[in-house]
Coordinates of C-alpha atoms and ligand atoms in Angstrom, one line a residue:
X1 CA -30.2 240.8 47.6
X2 CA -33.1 242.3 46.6
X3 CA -33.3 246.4 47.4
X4 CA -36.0 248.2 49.8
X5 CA -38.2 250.7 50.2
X6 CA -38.1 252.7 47.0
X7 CA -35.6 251.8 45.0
X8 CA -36.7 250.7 41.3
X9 CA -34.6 248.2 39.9
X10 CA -33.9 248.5 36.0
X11 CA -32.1 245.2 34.9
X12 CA -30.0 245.9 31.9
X13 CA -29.2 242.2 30.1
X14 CA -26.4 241.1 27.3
X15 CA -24.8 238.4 26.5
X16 CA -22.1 238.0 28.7
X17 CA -24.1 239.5 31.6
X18 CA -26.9 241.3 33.9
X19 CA -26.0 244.6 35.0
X20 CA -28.4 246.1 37.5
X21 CA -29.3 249.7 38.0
X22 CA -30.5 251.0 41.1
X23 CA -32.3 254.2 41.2
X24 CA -32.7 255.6 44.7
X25 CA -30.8 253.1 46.4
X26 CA -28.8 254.6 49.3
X27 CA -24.9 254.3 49.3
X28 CA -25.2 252.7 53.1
X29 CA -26.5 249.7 51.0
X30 CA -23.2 249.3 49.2
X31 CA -21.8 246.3 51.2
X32 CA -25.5 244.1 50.4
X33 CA -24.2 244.2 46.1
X34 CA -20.5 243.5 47.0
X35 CA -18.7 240.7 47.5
X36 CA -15.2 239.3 48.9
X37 CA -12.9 242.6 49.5
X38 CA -13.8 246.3 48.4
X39 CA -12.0 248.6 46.7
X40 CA -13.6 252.2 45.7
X41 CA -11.9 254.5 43.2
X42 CA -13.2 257.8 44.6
X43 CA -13.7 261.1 43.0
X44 CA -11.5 263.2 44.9
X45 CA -14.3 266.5 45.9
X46 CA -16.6 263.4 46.6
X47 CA -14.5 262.1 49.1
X48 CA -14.5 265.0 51.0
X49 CA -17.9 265.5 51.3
X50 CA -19.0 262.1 52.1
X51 CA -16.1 260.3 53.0
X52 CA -18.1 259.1 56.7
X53 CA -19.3 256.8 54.1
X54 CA -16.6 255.3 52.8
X55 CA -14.2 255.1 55.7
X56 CA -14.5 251.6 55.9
X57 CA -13.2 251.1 52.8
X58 CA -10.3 250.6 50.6
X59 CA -9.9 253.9 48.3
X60 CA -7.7 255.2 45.6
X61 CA -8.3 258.9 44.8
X62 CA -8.9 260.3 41.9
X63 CA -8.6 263.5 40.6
X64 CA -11.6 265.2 39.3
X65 CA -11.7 266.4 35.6
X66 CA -11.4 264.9 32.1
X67 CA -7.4 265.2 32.6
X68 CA -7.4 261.6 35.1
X69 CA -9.0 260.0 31.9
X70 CA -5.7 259.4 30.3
X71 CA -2.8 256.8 30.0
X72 CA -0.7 258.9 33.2
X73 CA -3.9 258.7 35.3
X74 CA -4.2 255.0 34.8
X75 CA -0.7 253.9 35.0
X76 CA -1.3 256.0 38.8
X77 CA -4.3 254.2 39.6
X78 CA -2.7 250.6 37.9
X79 CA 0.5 251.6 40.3
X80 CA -1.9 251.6 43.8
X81 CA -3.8 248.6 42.9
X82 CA 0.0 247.1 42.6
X83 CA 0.9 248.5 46.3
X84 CA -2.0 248.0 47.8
X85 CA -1.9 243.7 46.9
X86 CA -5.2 244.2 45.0
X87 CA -5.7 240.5 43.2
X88 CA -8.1 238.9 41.0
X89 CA -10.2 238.2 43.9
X90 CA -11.0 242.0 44.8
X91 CA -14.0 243.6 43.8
X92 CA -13.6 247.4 42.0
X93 CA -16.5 250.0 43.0
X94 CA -15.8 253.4 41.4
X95 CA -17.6 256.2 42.8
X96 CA -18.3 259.3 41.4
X97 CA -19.2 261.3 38.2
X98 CA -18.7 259.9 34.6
X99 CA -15.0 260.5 35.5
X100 CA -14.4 258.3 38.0
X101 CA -17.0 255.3 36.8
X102 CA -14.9 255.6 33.3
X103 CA -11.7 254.9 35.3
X104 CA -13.0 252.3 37.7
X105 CA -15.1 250.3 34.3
X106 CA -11.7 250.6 32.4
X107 CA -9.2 249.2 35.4
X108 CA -11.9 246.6 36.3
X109 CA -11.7 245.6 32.8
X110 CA -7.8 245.5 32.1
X111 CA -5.8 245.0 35.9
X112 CA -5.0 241.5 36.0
X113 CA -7.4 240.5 32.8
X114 CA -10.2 242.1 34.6
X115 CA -11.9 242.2 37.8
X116 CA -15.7 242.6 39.1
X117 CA -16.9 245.9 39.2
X118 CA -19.8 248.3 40.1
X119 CA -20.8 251.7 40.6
X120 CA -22.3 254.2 42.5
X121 CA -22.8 257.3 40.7
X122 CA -23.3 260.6 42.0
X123 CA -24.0 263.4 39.3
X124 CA -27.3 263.7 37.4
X125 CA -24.9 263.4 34.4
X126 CA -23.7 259.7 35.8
X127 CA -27.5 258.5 36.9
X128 CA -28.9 259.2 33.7
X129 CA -26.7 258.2 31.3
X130 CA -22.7 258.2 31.8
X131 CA -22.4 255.1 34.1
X132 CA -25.3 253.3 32.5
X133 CA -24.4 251.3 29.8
X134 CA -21.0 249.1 30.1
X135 CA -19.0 252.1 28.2
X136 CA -16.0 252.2 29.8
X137 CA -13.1 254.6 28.1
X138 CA -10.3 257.2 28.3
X139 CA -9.1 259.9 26.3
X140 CA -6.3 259.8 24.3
X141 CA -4.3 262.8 21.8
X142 CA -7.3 265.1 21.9
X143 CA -9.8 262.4 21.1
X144 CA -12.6 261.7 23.8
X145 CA -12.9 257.6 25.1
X146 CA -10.8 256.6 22.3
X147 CA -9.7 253.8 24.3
X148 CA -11.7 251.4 26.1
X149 CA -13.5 248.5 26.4
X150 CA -17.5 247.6 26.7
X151 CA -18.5 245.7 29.8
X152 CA -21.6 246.2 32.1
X153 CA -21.1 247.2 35.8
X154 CA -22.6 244.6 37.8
X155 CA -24.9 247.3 39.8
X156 CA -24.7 251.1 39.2
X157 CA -26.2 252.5 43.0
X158 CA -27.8 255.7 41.5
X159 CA -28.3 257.3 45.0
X160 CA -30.1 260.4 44.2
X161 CA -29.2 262.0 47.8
X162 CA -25.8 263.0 46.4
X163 CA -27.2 265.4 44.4
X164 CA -28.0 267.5 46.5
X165 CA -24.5 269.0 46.4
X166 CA -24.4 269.0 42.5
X167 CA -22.7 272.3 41.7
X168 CA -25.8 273.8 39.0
X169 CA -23.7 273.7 35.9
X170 CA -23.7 269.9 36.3
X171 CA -26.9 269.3 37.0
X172 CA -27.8 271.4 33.5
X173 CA -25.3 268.9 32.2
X174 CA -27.5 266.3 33.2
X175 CA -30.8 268.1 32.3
X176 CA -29.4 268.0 28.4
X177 CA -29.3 264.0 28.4
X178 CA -32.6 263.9 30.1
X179 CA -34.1 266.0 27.2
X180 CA -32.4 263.6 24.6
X181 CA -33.9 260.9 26.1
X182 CA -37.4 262.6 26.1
X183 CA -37.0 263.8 22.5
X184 CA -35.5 260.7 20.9
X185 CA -37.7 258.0 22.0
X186 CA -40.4 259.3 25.1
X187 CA -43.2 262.2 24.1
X188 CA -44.8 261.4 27.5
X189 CA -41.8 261.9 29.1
X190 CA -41.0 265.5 27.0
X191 CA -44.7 266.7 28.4
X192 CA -43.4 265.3 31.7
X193 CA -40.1 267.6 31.6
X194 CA -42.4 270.3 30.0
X195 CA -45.2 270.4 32.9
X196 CA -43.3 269.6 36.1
X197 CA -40.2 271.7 35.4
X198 CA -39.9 273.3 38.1
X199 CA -40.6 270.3 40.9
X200 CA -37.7 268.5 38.5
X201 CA -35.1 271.2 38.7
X202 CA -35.7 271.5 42.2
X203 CA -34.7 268.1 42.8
X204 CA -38.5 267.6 44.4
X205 CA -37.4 263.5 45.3
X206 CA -40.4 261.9 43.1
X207 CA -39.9 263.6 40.0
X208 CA -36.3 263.3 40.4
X209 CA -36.9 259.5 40.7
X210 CA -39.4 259.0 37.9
X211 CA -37.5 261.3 35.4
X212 CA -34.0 259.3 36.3
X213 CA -35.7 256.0 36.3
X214 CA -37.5 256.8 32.8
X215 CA -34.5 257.7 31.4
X216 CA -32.4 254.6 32.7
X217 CA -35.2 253.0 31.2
X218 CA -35.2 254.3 27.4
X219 CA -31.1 254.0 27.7
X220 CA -31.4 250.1 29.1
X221 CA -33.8 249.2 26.1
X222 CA -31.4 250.8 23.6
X223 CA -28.1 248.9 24.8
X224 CA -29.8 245.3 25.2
X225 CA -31.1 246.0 21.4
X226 CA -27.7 247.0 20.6
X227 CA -24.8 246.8 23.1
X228 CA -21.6 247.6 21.0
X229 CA -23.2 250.4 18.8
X230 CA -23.9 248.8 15.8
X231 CA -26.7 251.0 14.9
X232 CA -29.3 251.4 17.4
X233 CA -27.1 253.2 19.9
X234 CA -26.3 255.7 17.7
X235 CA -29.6 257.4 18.6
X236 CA -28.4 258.2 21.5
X237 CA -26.0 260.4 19.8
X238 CA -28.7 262.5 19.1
X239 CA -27.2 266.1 18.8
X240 CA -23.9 265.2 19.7
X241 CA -22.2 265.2 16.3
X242 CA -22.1 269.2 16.1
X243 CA -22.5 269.2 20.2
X244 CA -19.0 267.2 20.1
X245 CA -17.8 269.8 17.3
X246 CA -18.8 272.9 19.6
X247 CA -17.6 271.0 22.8
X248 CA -14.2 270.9 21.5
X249 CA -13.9 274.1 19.6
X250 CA -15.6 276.7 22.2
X251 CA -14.4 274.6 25.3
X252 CA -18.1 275.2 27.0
X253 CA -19.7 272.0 29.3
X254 CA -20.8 268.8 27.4
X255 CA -24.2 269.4 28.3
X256 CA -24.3 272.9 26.8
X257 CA -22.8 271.8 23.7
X258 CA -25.1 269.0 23.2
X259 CA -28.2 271.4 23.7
X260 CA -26.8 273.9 20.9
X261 CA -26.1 270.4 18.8
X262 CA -29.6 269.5 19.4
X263 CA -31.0 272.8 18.0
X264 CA -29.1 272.2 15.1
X265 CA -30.3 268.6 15.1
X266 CA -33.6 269.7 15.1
X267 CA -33.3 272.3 12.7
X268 CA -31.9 270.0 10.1
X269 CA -34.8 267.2 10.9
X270 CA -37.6 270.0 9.6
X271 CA -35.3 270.5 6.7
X272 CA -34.9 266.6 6.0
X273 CA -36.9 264.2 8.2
X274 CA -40.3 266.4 8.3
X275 CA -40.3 267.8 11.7
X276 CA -43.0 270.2 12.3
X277 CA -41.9 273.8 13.0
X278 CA -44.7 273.9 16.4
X279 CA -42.0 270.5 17.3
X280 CA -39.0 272.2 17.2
X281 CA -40.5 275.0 19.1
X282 CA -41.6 273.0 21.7
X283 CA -38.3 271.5 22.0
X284 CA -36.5 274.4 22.0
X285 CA -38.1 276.5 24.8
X286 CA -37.9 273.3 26.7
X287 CA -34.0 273.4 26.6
X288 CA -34.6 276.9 27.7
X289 CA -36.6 276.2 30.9
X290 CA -33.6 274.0 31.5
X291 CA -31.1 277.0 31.8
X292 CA -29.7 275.6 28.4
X293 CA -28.3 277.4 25.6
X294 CA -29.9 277.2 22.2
X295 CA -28.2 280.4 20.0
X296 CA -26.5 278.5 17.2
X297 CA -23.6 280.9 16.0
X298 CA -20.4 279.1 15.2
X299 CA -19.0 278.8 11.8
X300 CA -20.0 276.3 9.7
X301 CA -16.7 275.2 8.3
X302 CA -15.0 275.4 11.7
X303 CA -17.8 272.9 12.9
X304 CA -17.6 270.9 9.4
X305 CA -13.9 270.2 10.2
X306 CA -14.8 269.4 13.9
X307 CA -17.2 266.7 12.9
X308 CA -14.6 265.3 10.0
X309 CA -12.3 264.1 12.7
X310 CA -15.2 262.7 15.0
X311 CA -14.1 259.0 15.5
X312 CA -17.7 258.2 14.0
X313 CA -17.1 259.1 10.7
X314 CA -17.1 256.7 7.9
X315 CA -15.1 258.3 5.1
X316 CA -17.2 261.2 3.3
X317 CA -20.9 260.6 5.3
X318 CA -22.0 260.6 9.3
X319 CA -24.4 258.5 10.7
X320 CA -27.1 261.8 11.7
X321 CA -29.9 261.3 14.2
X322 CA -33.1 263.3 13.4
X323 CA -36.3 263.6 14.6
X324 CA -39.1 262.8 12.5
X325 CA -41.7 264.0 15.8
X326 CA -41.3 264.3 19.0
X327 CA -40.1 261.0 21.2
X328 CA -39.4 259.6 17.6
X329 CA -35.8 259.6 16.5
X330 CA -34.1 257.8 13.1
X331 CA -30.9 257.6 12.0
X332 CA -29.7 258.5 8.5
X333 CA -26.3 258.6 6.8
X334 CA -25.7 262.0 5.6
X335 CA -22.9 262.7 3.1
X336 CA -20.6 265.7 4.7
X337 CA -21.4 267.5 1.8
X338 CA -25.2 267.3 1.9
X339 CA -25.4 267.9 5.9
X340 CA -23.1 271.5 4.9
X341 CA -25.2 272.6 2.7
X342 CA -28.0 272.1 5.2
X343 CA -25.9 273.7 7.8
X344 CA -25.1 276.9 5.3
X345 CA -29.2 277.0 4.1
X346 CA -30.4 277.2 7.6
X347 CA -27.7 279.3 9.2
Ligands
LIG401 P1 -19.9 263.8 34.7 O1 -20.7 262.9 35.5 O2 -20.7 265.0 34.3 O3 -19.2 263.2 33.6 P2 -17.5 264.4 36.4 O4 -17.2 263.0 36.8 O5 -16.5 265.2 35.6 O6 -18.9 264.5 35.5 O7 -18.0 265.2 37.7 C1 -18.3 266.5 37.6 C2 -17.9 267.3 38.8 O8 -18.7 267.1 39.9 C3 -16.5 266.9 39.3 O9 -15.8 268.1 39.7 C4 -16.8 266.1 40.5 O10 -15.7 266.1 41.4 C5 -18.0 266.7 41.0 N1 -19.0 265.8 41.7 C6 -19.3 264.6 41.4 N2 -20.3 264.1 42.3 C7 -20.6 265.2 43.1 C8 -21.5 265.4 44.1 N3 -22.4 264.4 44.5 N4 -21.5 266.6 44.8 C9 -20.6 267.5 44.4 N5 -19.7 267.4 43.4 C10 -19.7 266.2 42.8
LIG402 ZN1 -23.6 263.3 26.2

């Protein structure tokens, strides 16, 4: 059915499908983009603040936190869908953060050779980037998504009401991708971010809208270009390479790594892609109105060895994504050697 009101409607197409993204959508819609019977895999805190929504459902619960992204959380969830009679017919919604759509995308894909699935997403994080896509993965001996499988949610409901309870560290998480987008493929939208910051972090409803749907937007043209990450969708790796690194070896939020992996992203595109110094600038005090952090003090080996086990690496280079301005992003292989000795001139 078609959606109402103000929802914009952001039609991501491959191959094998048409996966449609639906920004300010209302969860009470769920039952017009389902079909036959319903089952939601629900983030456990989001049940319990909305669960009048979902009571006449079908759930499975799962816990929150990057620890239910892992063989023993799946052989849980694969265990209920067993019980509960779940068959080929059934349709798989998962609701929730990047957590809980990873699950649901992942089970949809492997329980009984795969099921129909869709989303509805509830953190900034999700909205903007985690649940758009057809990534679908779990963690596995320390290394993140190491495991999955690529296929497109048939809707993702991004139903901007639920955040509105967002906890404030992960809406900054969210903020971080939004940046990326802006400084990897949008300079309208980085003025955008720049100018209305403080209608955007205050969740004022049309910025909120027009800064998710832009951002759905720049991530939906990437992934029909380039679904399964041949090259294209590496830009949207922009300053996660060291934010990975730092992620893993401090143990602060995704979204605050990333933002100290873009500084030092941005740093190394003056030094090697011709970024202008006013650029970086701009795009640093812009991570700063954000509440992110930008002080880049970690060692450089520590991070060298970090990014030498990334699951990207080729054998002695990394694909790197710099800026050569702002809203204009490239990709260049980097031997390790040549991005440390980068890293050691600028640090
Ligand atoms: P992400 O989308 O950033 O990958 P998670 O799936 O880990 O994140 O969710 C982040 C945290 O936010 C989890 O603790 C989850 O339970 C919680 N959460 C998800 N959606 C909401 C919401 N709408 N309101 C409050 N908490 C939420
Ligand atoms: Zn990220």
């Amino acid at each position: 059915m078609s959606p109402t009101g103000n929802v914009s409607e952001v039609l991501i197409k491959t191959k094998a499908s048409t996966s449609r993204i639906l920004i300010g959508e209302s969860i009470e819609n769920l039952g017009n983009y389902v079909s036959g019977r319903a089952i939601l895999l629900v983030d456990k805190n989001v049940q319990k603040l909305y669960k009048d929504f979902f009571k006449n459902y079908d759930r499975i619960l799962i816990e929150p936190g990057e620890n239910s992204k892992s063989l023993d959380g799946l052989k849980n969830i694969y265990g209920q869908l067993l019980e509960k009679g779940v068959d080929r017919s059934w349709f798989i919604i998962g609701v929730g953060g990047g957590v809980a759509t990873d699950i649901a995308g992942f089970v949809a894909s492997t329980y009984m050779r795969g099921l129909r699935f869709g989303f509805v997403s509830t953190t900034l994080l999700g909205q903007v980037d985690a649940s758009i896509g057809g990534k679908n993965g779990i963690n596995f001996e320390g290394y993140k998504n190491i495991i999955g499988v690529f296929r497109q949610p048939e809707f993702v409901i991004c139903d901007t009401e639920f955040l509105k309870t967002l906890p404030g560290k992960e809406l900054v998480n969210g903020f971080s991708e939004i940046i990326k987008y802006s400084l990897i493929a949008d300079s309208e939208l980085f003025d955008y971010l720049d100018s209305s910051y403080e209608s955007i972090l205050a969740l004022e409803p049309s910025s909120t809208h027009r800064v998710i749907k832009r951002c759905v937007e720049i991530k939906a043209d990437i992934v029909m270009r380039d679904e399964k990450e041949s090259f294209e969708r590496r830009k949207l790796n922009f300053g996660h390479t060291i934010g990975h690194a730092i992620e893993k070896l401090s143990g602060i939020s995704h979204g605050m790594a990333v933002s100290i992996g873009m500084v030092a992203a941005l740093r190394i595109s003056r030094a090697v892609s011709g970024l202008k110094k006013e650029d970086e600038e701009r795009a640093v005090s812009l991570l700063r109105k954000y509440g992110l952090p930008t002080d880049f003090s970690y060692g450089i080996d520590e991070i060298m060895g970090a990014i030498r086990k990334d699951k990207k690496k080729e054998v002695d280079s990394i694909y790197f994504v710099l800026l050569e301005e702002l809203g204009k992003s490239v990709i260049r292989k980097m031997k390790f050697r040549d991005l440390k000795k980068v890293l050691d001139d600028l640090c």
